[in-house]
PDB file of C-alpha atoms in Angstrom:
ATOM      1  CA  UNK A 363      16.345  15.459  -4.954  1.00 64.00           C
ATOM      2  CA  UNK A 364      15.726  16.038  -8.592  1.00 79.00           C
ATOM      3  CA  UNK A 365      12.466  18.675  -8.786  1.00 88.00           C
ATOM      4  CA  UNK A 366       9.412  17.966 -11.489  1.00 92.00           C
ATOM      5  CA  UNK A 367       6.994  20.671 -11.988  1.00 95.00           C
ATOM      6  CA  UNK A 368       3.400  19.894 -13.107  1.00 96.00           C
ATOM      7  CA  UNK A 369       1.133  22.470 -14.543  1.00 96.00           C
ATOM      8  CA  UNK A 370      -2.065  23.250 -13.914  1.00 96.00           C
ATOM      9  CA  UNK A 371      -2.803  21.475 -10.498  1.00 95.00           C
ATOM     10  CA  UNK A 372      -6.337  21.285 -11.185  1.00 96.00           C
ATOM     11  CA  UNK A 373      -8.464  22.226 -14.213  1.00 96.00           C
ATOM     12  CA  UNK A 374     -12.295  22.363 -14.229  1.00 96.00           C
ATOM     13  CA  UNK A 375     -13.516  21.652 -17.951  1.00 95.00           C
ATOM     14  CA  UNK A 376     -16.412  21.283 -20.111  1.00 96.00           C
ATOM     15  CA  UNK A 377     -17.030  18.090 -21.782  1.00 96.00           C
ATOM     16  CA  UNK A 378     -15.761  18.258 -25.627  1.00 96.00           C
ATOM     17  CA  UNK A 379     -13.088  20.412 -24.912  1.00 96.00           C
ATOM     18  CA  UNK A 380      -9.418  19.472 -24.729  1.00 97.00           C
ATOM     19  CA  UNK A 381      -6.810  20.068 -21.625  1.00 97.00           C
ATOM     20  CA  UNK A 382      -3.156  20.083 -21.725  1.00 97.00           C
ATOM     21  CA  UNK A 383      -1.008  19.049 -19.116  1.00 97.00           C
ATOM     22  CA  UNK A 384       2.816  20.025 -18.599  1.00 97.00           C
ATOM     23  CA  UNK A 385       5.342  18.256 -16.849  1.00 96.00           C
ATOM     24  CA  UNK A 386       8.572  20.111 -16.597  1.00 94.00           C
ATOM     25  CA  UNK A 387      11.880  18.813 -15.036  1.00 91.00           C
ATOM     26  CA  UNK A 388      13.710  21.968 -13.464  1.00 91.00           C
ATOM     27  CA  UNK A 389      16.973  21.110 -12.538  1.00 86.00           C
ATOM     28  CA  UNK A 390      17.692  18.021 -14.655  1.00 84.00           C
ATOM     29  CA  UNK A 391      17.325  17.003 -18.265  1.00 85.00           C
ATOM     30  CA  UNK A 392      15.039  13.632 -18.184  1.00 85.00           C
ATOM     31  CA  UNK A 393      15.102  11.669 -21.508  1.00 82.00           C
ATOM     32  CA  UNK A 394      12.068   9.950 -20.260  1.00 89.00           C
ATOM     33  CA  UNK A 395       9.204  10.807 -18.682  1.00 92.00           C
ATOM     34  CA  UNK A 396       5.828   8.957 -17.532  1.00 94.00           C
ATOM     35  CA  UNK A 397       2.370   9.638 -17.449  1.00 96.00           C
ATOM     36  CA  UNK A 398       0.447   7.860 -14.467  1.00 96.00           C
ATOM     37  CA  UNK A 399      -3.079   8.420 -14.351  1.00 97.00           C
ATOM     38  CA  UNK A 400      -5.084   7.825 -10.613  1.00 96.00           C
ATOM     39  CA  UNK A 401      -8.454   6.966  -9.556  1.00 92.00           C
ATOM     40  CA  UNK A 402      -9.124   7.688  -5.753  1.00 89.00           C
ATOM     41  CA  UNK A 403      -7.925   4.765  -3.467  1.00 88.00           C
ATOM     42  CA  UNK A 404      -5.632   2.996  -5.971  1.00 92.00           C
ATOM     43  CA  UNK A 405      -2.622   2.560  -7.269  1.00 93.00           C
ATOM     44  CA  UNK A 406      -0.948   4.705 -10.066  1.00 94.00           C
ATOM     45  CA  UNK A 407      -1.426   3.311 -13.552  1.00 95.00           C
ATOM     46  CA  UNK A 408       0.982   3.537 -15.887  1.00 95.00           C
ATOM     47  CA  UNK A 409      -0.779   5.396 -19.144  1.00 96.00           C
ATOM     48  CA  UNK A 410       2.304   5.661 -21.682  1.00 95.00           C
ATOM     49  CA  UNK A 411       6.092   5.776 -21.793  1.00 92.00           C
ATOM     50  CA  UNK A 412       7.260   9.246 -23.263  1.00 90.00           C
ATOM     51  CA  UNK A 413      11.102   9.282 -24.567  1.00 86.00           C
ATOM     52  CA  UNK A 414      12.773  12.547 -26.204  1.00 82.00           C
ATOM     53  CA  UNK A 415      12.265  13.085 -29.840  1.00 81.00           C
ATOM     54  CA  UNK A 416      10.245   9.849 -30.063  1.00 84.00           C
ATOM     55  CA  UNK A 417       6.887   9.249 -30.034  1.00 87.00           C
ATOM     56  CA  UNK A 418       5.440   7.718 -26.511  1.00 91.00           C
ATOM     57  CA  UNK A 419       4.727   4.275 -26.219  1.00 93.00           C
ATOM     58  CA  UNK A 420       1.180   4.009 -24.935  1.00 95.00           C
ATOM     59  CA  UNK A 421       0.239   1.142 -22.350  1.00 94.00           C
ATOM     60  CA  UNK A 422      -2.547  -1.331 -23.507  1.00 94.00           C
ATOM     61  CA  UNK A 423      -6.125  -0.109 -23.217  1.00 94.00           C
ATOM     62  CA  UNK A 424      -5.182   3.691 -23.155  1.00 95.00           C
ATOM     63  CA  UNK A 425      -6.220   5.704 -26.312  1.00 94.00           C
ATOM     64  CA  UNK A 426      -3.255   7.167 -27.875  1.00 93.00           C
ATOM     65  CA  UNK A 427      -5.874   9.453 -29.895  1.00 94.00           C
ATOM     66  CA  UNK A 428      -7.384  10.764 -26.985  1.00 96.00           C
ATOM     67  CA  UNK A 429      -4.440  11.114 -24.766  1.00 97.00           C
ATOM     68  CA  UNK A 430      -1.560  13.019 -26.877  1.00 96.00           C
ATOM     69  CA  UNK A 431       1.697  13.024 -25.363  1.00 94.00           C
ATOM     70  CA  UNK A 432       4.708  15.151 -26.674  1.00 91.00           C
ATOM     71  CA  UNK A 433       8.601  15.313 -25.596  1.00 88.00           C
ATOM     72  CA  UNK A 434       9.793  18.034 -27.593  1.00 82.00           C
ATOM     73  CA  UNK A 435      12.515  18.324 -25.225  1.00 88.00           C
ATOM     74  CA  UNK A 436      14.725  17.147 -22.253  1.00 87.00           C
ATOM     75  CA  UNK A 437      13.003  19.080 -20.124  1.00 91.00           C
ATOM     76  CA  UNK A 438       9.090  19.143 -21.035  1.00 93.00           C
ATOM     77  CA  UNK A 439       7.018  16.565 -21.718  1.00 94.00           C
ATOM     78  CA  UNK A 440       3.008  17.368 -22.449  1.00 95.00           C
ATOM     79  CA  UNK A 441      -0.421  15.081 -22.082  1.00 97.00           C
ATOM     80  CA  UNK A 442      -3.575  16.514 -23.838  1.00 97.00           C
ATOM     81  CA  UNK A 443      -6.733  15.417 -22.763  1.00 97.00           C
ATOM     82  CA  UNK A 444      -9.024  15.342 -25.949  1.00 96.00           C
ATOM     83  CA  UNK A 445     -12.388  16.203 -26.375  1.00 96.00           C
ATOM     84  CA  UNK A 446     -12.433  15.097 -22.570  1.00 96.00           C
ATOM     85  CA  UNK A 447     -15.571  13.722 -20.865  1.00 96.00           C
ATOM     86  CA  UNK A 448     -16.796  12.959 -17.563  1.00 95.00           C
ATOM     87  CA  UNK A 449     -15.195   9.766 -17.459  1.00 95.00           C
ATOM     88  CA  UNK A 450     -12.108  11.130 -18.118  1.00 96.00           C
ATOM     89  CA  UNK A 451     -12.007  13.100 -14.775  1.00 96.00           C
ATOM     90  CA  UNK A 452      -8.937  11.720 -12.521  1.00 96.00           C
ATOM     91  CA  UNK A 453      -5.602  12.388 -10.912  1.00 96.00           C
ATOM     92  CA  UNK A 454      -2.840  12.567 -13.619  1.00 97.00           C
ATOM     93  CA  UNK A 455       0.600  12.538 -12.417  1.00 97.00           C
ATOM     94  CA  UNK A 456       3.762  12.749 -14.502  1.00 96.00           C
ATOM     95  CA  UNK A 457       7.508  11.716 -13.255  1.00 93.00           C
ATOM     96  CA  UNK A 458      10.724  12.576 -14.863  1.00 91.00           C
ATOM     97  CA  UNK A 459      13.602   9.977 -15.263  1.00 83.00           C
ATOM     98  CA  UNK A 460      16.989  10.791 -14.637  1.00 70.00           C
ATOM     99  CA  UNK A 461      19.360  10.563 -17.626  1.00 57.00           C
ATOM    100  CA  UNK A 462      21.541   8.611 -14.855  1.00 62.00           C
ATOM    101  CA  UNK A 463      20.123   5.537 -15.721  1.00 52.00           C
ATOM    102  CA  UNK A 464      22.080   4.029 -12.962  1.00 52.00           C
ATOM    103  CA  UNK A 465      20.469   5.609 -10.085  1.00 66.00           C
ATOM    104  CA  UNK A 466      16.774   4.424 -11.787  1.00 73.00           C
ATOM    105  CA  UNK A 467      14.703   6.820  -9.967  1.00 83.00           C
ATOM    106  CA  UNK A 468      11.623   8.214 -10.937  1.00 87.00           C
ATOM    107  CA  UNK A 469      10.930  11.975  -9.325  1.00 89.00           C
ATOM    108  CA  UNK A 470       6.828  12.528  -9.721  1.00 92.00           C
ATOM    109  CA  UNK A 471       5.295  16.019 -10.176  1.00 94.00           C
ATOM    110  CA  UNK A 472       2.483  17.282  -8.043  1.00 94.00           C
ATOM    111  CA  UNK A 473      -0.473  15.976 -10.479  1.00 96.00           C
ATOM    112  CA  UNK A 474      -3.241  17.330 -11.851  1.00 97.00           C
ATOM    113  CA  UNK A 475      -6.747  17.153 -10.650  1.00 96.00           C
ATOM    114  CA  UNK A 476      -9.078  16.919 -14.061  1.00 96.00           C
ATOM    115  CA  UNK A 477     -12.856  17.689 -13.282  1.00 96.00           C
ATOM    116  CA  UNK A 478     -14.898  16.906 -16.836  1.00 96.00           C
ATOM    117  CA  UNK A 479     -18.553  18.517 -16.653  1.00 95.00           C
TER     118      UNK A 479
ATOM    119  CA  UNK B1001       6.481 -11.830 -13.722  1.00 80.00           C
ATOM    120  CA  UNK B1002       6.650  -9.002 -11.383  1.00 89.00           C
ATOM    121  CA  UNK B1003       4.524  -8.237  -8.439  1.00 94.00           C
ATOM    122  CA  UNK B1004       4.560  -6.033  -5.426  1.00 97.00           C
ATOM    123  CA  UNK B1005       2.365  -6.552  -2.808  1.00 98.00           C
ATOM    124  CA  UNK B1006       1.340  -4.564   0.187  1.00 98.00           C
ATOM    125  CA  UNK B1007      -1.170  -6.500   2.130  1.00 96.00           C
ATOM    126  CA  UNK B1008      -1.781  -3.868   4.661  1.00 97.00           C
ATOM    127  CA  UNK B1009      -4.789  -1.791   3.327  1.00 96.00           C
ATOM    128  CA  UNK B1010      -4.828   0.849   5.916  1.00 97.00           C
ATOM    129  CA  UNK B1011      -2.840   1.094   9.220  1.00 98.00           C
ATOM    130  CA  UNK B1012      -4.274   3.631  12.140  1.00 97.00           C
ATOM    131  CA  UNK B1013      -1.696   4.182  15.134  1.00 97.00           C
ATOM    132  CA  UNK B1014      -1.697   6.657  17.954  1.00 97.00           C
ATOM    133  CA  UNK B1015       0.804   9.289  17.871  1.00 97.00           C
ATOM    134  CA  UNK B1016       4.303   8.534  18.767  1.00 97.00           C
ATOM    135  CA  UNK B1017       4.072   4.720  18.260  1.00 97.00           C
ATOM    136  CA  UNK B1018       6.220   2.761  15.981  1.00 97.00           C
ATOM    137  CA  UNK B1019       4.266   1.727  13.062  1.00 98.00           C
ATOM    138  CA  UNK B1020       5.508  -0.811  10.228  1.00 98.00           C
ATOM    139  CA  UNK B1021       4.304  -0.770   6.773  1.00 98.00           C
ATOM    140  CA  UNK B1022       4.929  -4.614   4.945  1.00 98.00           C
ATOM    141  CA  UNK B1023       6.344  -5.122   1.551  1.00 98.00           C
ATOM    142  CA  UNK B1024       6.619  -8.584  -0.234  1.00 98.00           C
ATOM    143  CA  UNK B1025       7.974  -8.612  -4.005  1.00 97.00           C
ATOM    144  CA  UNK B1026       8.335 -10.663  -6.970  1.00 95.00           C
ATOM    145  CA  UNK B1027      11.084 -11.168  -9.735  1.00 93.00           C
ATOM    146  CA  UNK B1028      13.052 -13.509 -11.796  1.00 91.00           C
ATOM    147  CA  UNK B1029      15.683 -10.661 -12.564  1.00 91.00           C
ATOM    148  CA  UNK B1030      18.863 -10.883  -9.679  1.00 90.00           C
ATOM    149  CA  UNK B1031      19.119  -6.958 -10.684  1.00 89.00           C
ATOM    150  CA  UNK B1032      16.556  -4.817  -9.534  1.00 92.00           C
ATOM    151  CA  UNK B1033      15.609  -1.824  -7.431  1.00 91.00           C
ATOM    152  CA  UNK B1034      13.208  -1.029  -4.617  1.00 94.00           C
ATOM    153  CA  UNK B1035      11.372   2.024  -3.901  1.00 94.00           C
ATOM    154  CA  UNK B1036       9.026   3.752  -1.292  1.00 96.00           C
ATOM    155  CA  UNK B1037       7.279   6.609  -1.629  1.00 96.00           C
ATOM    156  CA  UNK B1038       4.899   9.172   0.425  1.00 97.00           C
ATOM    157  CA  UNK B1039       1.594  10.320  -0.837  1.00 96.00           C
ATOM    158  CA  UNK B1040      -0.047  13.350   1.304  1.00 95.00           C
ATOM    159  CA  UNK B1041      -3.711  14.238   0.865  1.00 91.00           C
ATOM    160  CA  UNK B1042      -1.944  16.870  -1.509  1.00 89.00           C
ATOM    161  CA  UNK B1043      -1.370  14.377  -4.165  1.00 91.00           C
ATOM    162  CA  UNK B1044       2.231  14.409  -4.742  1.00 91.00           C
ATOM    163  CA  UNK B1045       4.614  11.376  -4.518  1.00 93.00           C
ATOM    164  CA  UNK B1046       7.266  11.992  -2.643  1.00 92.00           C
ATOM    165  CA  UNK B1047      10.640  10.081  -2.756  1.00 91.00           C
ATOM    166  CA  UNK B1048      12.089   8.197   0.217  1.00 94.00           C
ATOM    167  CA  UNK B1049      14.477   5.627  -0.894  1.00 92.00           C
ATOM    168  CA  UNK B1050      15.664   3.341  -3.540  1.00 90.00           C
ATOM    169  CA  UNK B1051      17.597   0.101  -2.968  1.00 91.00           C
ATOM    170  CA  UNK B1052      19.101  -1.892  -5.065  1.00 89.00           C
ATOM    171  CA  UNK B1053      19.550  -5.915  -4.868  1.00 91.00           C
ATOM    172  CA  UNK B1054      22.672  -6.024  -4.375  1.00 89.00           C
ATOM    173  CA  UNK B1055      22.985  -3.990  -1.154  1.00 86.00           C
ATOM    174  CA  UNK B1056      21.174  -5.867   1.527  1.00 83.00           C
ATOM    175  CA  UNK B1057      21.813  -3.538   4.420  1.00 83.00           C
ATOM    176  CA  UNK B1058      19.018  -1.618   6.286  1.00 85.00           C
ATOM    177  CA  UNK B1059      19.189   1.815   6.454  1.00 86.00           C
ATOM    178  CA  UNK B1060      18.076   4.479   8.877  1.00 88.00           C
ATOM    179  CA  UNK B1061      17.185   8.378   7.793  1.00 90.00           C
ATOM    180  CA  UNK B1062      16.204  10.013  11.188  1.00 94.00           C
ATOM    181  CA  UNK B1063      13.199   8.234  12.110  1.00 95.00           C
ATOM    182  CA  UNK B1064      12.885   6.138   9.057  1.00 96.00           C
ATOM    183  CA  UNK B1065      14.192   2.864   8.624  1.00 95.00           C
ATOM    184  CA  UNK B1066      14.169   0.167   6.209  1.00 95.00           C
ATOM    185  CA  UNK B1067      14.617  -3.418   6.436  1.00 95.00           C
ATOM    186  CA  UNK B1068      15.484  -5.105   3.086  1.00 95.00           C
ATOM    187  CA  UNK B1069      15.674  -9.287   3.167  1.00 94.00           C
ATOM    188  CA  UNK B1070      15.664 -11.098  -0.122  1.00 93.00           C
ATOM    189  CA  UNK B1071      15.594 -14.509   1.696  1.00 93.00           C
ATOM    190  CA  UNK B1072      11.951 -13.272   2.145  1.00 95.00           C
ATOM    191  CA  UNK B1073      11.606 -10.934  -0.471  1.00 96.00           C
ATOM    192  CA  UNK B1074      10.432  -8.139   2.118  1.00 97.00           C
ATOM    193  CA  UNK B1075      11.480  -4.446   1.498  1.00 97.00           C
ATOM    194  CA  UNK B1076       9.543  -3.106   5.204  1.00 97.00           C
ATOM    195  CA  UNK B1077       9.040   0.416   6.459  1.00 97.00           C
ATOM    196  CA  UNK B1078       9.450   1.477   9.867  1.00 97.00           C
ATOM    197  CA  UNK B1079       8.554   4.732  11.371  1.00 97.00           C
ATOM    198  CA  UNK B1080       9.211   5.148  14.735  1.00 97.00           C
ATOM    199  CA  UNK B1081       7.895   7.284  16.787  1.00 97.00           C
ATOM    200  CA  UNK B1082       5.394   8.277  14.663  1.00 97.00           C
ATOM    201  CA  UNK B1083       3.785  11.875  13.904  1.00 97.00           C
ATOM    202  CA  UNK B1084       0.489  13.083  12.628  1.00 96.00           C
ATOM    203  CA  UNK B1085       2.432  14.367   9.716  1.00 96.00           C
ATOM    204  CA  UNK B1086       3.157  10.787   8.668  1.00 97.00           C
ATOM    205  CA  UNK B1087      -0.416  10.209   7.923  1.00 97.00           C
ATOM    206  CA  UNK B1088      -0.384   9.818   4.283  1.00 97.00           C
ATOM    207  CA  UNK B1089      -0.429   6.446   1.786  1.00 97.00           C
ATOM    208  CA  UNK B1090       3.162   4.798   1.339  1.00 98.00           C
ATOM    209  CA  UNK B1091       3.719   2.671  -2.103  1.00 97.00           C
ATOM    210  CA  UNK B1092       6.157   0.261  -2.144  1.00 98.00           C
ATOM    211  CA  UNK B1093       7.500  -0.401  -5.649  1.00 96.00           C
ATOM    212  CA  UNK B1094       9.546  -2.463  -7.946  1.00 94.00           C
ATOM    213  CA  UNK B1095      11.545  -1.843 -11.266  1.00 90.00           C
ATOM    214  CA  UNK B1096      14.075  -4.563 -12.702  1.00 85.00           C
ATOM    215  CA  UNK B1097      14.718  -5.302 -16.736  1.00 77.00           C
ATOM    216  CA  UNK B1098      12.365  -7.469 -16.336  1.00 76.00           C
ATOM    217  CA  UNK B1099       9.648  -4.785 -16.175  1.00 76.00           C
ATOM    218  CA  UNK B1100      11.612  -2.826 -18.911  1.00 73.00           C
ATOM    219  CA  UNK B1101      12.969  -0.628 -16.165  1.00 72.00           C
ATOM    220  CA  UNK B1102       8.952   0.640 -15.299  1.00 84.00           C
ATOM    221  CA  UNK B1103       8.049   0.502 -11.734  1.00 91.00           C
ATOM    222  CA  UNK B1104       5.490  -2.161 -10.682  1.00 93.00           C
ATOM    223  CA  UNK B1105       3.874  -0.584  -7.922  1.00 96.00           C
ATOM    224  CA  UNK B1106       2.299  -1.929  -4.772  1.00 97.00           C
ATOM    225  CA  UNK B1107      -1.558  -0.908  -4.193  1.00 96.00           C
ATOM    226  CA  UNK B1108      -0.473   1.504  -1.079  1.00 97.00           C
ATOM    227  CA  UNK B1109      -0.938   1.378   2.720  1.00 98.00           C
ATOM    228  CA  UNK B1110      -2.730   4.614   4.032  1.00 97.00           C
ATOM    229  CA  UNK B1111      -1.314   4.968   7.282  1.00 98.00           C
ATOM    230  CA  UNK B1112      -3.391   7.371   9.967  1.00 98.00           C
ATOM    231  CA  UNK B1113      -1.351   8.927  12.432  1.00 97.00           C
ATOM    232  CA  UNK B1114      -4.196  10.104  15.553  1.00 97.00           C
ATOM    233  CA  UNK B1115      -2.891  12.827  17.994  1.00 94.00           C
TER     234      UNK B1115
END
């Protein structure tokens, strides 16, 4: 299968500052890519649609000012955690679409465990 | 609307048993495409397979097996003979144009596998 690479695993951070995430796809170019965030025992939530050139289309209730995504190209897509605080500590995971959109899978990275102090 | 639903909160089995994790779905759309995944305690979601709703046969990959019936909208997971390294939580999950090609996820089963 198709391999996404998610970077940093887990970041430790003060509250105020800002964290970036990146989500890269290795071996395929993915003209869209998601950003899921996690809380322990649930499901994944979809935070914002992220497309190639565009800007992302942000899910209802998530802050598009304090999560920035950015798809500057085929391969990398990026979610910064602004002046994060303690409630923003969670699991984020990103997936990568195939450009395929006729085999409609979604291939996750390995997430990102955000601590906010 | 669309709606995946996995009823079965947590299942705990006994190594090498046969364990079967339940998926029901909802959709208007006569396209669509069904997914499981894996989470481990790492974190990541892993892949298993993808079905579409046109293709109605089950499908076995080593000791993995699916059983896909639209008369009953059920898209079920079997593992058979089960191993600790099973244990993780399994999503079942939906994507059609109704959902604008997003996947509508099931809330998970965490499945324990005891030696």
């Amino acid at each position: 299968g198709a391999v996404v690479s998610q970077h940093p695993s887990w970041v430790i951070c003060k509250s105020g500052t800002s964290v970036k995430i990146e989500c890269r796809s290795l071996d395929f170019q993915a003209t869209t890519m998601f950003w899921y965030r996690q809380f322990p025992k649930q499901s994944l939530m979809l935070m914002a649609t992220s497309n190639e050139g565009s800007k992302a289309t942000y899910e209802q209730g998530v802050e598009k000012d304090k999560f920035l995504i950015n798809h500057a190209s085929l391969t990398l897509s990026t979610l910064t955690v602004t002046s994060a605080h303690p409630e923003d500590s969670s699991f984020y995971i990103c997936s990568a679409y195939q450009a395929d959109i006729a085999k409609n899978i979604q291939y996750f990275g390995a997430g990102t465990r955000l601590s906010v102090l | 609307a669309q709606k995946v639903t996995q009823a079965q909160t947590e299942i705990s089995v006994v190594e090498k048993e046969d364990v079967t994790l339940d998926c029901v779905y909802e959709t208007r759309d006569t396209t669509y495409y069904l997914f499981w995944y894996k989470q481990p305690p790492s974190g990541e979601l892993v892949f298993l397979i993808r079905r579409n709703s046109f293709d109605e046969q089950n499908e076995i990959s080593g000791r993995y097996s699916w059983n896909f019936q639209k008369s009953t909208s059920s898209f079920n997971f079997t593992i058979t003979a089960s191993q600790v390294v099973d244990s993780a939580v399994y999503f079942c999950a939906l994507i059609s144009m109704d959902s604008n090609y997003q996947l509508i996820w099931g809330a998970g089963t965490k499945l324990i596998i005891k030696p």
